[in-house]
Amino acid sequence: MFFYKRFFYNGVQFEDVILESIGQYTGLKDVNGMEIYEGDIITDSRKRLFKVEWNDWGWFNRPITNETSYPFFNNGIMKYMEIIGNIYENPELL
């Protein structure tokens, strides 16, 4: 279990963090300006669902319906994607 600290005037408050739910920031934002993290589930204008993943070649959008992945940085499409959940809090989207 990991913890992060919040300092208040009255001391320190600790909160539980589930290690598996920690995702790395991709450096990109979606159409609404939200930061895109590893494990996010995103959708495009055609309502296709993708899972954000990291592999040896970089960040990828893995379509949930098949095994073909698309690199993030190939044509600037990420600015048109929208985050609709993540694999930890919304497994029903998978």
Coordinates of N, CA and C in Angstrom, one line a residue:
M1 N 0.8 -1.2 0.0 CA 0.0 0.0 0.0 C 0.9 1.2 0.0
F2 N 0.5 2.2 -0.8 CA 1.2 3.5 -0.8 C 0.4 4.6 -0.2
F3 N 1.1 5.6 0.3 CA 0.4 6.7 0.9 C 0.9 8.0 0.3
Y4 N 0.0 9.0 0.3 CA 0.5 10.3 0.0 C 0.1 11.2 1.1
K5 N 0.8 12.3 1.3 CA 0.5 13.1 2.5 C -0.1 14.4 2.0
R6 N -1.1 14.9 2.8 CA -1.6 16.2 2.7 C -1.3 16.9 4.0
F7 N -0.7 18.0 3.9 CA -0.4 18.8 5.1 C -1.4 19.8 5.4
F8 N -1.9 19.9 6.6 CA -2.9 20.8 7.0 C -2.3 21.6 8.2
Y9 N -3.0 22.6 8.6 CA -2.6 23.4 9.8 C -2.5 22.5 11.0
N10 N -3.4 21.5 11.1 CA -3.5 20.7 12.3 C -2.6 19.4 12.2
G11 N -1.8 19.2 11.2 CA -1.0 18.0 11.1 C -1.0 17.4 9.7
V12 N -0.9 16.1 9.7 CA -0.8 15.4 8.4 C -1.9 14.4 8.3
Q13 N -2.5 14.3 7.2 CA -3.6 13.4 6.9 C -3.1 12.4 5.9
F14 N -3.2 11.1 6.1 CA -2.8 10.1 5.2 C -4.0 9.5 4.5
E15 N -3.9 9.1 3.2 CA -5.0 8.5 2.5 C -4.4 7.3 1.7
D16 N -5.2 6.2 1.7 CA -4.8 5.0 1.0 C -4.8 5.3 -0.5
V17 N -3.8 4.7 -1.2 CA -3.7 4.7 -2.6 C -3.4 3.3 -3.1
I18 N -4.3 2.8 -4.0 CA -4.1 1.5 -4.5 C -3.0 1.5 -5.6
L19 N -1.9 0.8 -5.4 CA -0.7 0.9 -6.3 C -1.1 0.6 -7.7
E20 N -1.9 -0.4 -8.0 CA -2.3 -0.7 -9.3 C -3.1 0.4 -10.1
S21 N -3.6 1.3 -9.3 CA -4.4 2.4 -10.0 C -3.6 3.6 -10.3
I22 N -2.3 3.6 -10.0 CA -1.4 4.7 -10.4 C -1.0 4.6 -11.8
G23 N -1.3 5.7 -12.6 CA -0.9 5.7 -14.0 C 0.0 6.8 -14.3
Q24 N 0.8 6.6 -15.3 CA 1.8 7.6 -15.8 C 1.1 8.6 -16.7
Y25 N 1.4 9.9 -16.6 CA 0.8 10.9 -17.5 C 1.5 10.8 -18.8
T26 N 0.7 10.9 -19.9 CA 1.2 10.8 -21.2 C 1.8 12.1 -21.8
G27 N 1.5 13.2 -21.1 CA 2.0 14.5 -21.6 C 1.0 15.1 -22.6
L28 N -0.2 14.4 -22.8 CA -1.2 14.9 -23.7 C -2.5 15.2 -23.0
K29 N -3.4 15.9 -23.6 CA -4.7 16.2 -23.1 C -5.8 15.9 -24.1
D30 N -7.0 15.6 -23.6 CA -8.1 15.2 -24.5 C -8.8 16.5 -25.0
V31 N -9.9 16.3 -25.7 CA -10.6 17.4 -26.3 C -11.1 18.4 -25.2
N32 N -11.3 17.9 -24.0 CA -11.8 18.8 -22.9 C -10.7 19.4 -22.0
G33 N -9.4 19.1 -22.4 CA -8.3 19.6 -21.7 C -7.9 18.8 -20.5
M34 N -8.5 17.6 -20.4 CA -8.1 16.7 -19.3 C -6.8 15.9 -19.6
E35 N -6.0 15.8 -18.6 CA -4.7 15.0 -18.8 C -5.0 13.5 -19.0
I36 N -4.3 13.0 -20.0 CA -4.5 11.6 -20.4 C -3.5 10.7 -19.7
Y37 N -3.9 9.7 -18.9 CA -3.0 8.8 -18.2 C -3.1 7.4 -18.7
E38 N -2.0 6.7 -18.4 CA -2.0 5.2 -18.6 C -3.2 4.6 -17.9
G39 N -3.9 3.7 -18.6 CA -5.1 3.1 -18.1 C -6.4 3.8 -18.3
D40 N -6.3 5.0 -18.9 CA -7.5 5.7 -19.2 C -8.2 5.0 -20.4
I41 N -9.6 5.2 -20.4 CA -10.4 4.7 -21.6 C -10.8 5.9 -22.3
I42 N -10.6 6.0 -23.6 CA -10.9 7.2 -24.4 C -11.8 6.7 -25.5
T43 N -12.4 7.7 -26.1 CA -13.3 7.5 -27.3 C -13.0 8.5 -28.3
D44 N -13.2 8.2 -29.6 CA -13.0 9.1 -30.7 C -14.4 9.6 -31.2
S45 N -14.4 10.4 -32.2 CA -15.6 10.9 -32.8 C -16.6 9.9 -33.3
R46 N -16.0 8.7 -33.6 CA -16.9 7.6 -34.1 C -17.3 6.7 -33.0
K47 N -17.1 7.1 -31.7 CA -17.5 6.4 -30.5 C -16.8 5.0 -30.3
R48 N -15.6 4.9 -31.0 CA -14.8 3.7 -30.7 C -14.1 3.8 -29.4
L49 N -13.9 2.8 -28.7 CA -13.3 2.8 -27.4 C -11.8 2.3 -27.5
F50 N -10.9 3.0 -26.8 CA -9.5 2.7 -26.7 C -9.0 2.7 -25.3
K51 N -8.1 1.8 -25.0 CA -7.4 1.8 -23.7 C -6.0 2.4 -23.9
V52 N -5.6 3.3 -23.1 CA -4.3 4.0 -23.2 C -3.2 3.0 -22.5
E53 N -2.2 2.7 -23.3 CA -1.2 1.7 -22.9 C 0.2 2.2 -23.2
W54 N 1.2 1.8 -22.5 CA 2.6 2.0 -22.7 C 3.2 0.7 -23.1
N55 N 4.1 0.7 -24.1 CA 4.9 -0.5 -24.4 C 6.3 0.0 -24.8
D56 N 7.1 -0.9 -25.3 CA 8.5 -0.6 -25.6 C 8.7 0.5 -26.7
W57 N 7.6 0.8 -27.5 CA 7.7 1.8 -28.5 C 7.0 3.1 -28.2
G58 N 6.4 3.2 -27.0 CA 5.8 4.4 -26.6 C 4.4 4.2 -26.2
W59 N 3.6 5.3 -26.2 CA 2.2 5.3 -25.9 C 1.4 4.9 -27.0
F60 N 0.4 4.1 -26.7 CA -0.5 3.5 -27.8 C -2.0 3.6 -27.3
N61 N -2.9 3.7 -28.3 CA -4.3 3.5 -28.1 C -4.6 2.1 -28.5
R62 N -5.0 1.2 -27.6 CA -5.4 -0.1 -28.0 C -6.9 -0.2 -28.1
P63 N -7.4 -0.4 -29.3 CA -8.9 -0.6 -29.4 C -9.4 -1.7 -28.5
I64 N -10.4 -1.5 -27.9 CA -11.0 -2.5 -26.9 C -11.6 -3.7 -27.7
T65 N -12.0 -3.4 -29.0 CA -12.7 -4.4 -29.7 C -11.8 -5.3 -30.5
N66 N -10.5 -5.0 -30.7 CA -9.5 -5.9 -31.4 C -8.1 -5.6 -30.9
E67 N -7.2 -6.3 -31.5 CA -5.8 -6.2 -31.0 C -4.9 -5.3 -31.7
T68 N -5.3 -4.5 -32.7 CA -4.5 -3.6 -33.4 C -4.4 -2.3 -32.6
S69 N -3.1 -1.8 -32.3 CA -2.9 -0.6 -31.6 C -2.4 0.5 -32.5
Y70 N -2.6 1.7 -32.0 CA -2.3 2.9 -32.8 C -1.4 3.8 -32.0
P71 N -0.2 4.2 -32.5 CA 0.7 5.1 -31.8 C 0.0 6.4 -31.5
F72 N 0.2 7.0 -30.3 CA -0.4 8.3 -30.0 C 0.1 9.4 -30.9
F73 N 1.3 9.4 -31.3 CA 1.9 10.6 -31.9 C 1.9 10.6 -33.4
N74 N 1.2 9.7 -34.0 CA 1.3 9.5 -35.4 C 0.6 10.7 -36.2
N75 N -0.5 11.2 -35.8 CA -1.1 12.3 -36.6 C -1.9 13.3 -35.7
G76 N -1.5 13.4 -34.4 CA -2.2 14.5 -33.6 C -3.6 14.2 -33.3
I77 N -4.1 12.9 -33.4 CA -5.5 12.6 -33.1 C -5.9 12.7 -31.7
M78 N -4.9 12.8 -30.8 CA -5.3 12.7 -29.3 C -6.1 14.0 -28.9
K79 N -5.9 15.1 -29.6 CA -6.6 16.3 -29.2 C -8.1 16.2 -29.6
Y80 N -8.5 15.1 -30.3 CA -9.9 14.9 -30.6 C -10.5 13.8 -29.8
M81 N -9.7 13.1 -29.0 CA -10.2 12.0 -28.1 C -10.8 12.6 -26.9
E82 N -11.7 11.8 -26.2 CA -12.3 12.2 -25.0 C -12.1 11.1 -24.0
I83 N -11.7 11.4 -22.7 CA -11.6 10.4 -21.7 C -13.0 10.1 -21.2
I84 N -13.4 8.8 -21.1 CA -14.7 8.5 -20.6 C -14.6 7.6 -19.3
G85 N -13.4 7.3 -18.9 CA -13.2 6.5 -17.7 C -11.8 5.9 -17.6
N86 N -11.6 4.9 -16.8 CA -10.3 4.2 -16.7 C -10.6 2.8 -16.4
I87 N -9.5 2.0 -16.6 CA -9.7 0.5 -16.4 C -9.9 0.1 -15.0
Y88 N -9.6 1.0 -14.0 CA -9.7 0.6 -12.6 C -11.1 0.9 -12.1
E89 N -11.6 2.1 -12.4 CA -12.9 2.5 -11.9 C -14.1 2.1 -12.8
N90 N -13.8 1.8 -14.1 CA -14.8 1.5 -15.1 C -14.5 0.2 -15.9
P91 N -14.3 -0.9 -15.2 CA -14.0 -2.1 -16.0 C -15.1 -2.6 -16.9
E92 N -16.3 -2.2 -16.6 CA -17.4 -2.6 -17.5 C -17.3 -2.0 -18.9
L93 N -16.5 -1.0 -19.1 CA -16.2 -0.4 -20.4 C -15.3 -1.3 -21.3
L94 N -14.6 -2.2 -20.6 CA -13.7 -3.1 -21.3 C -14.5 -4.2 -21.9

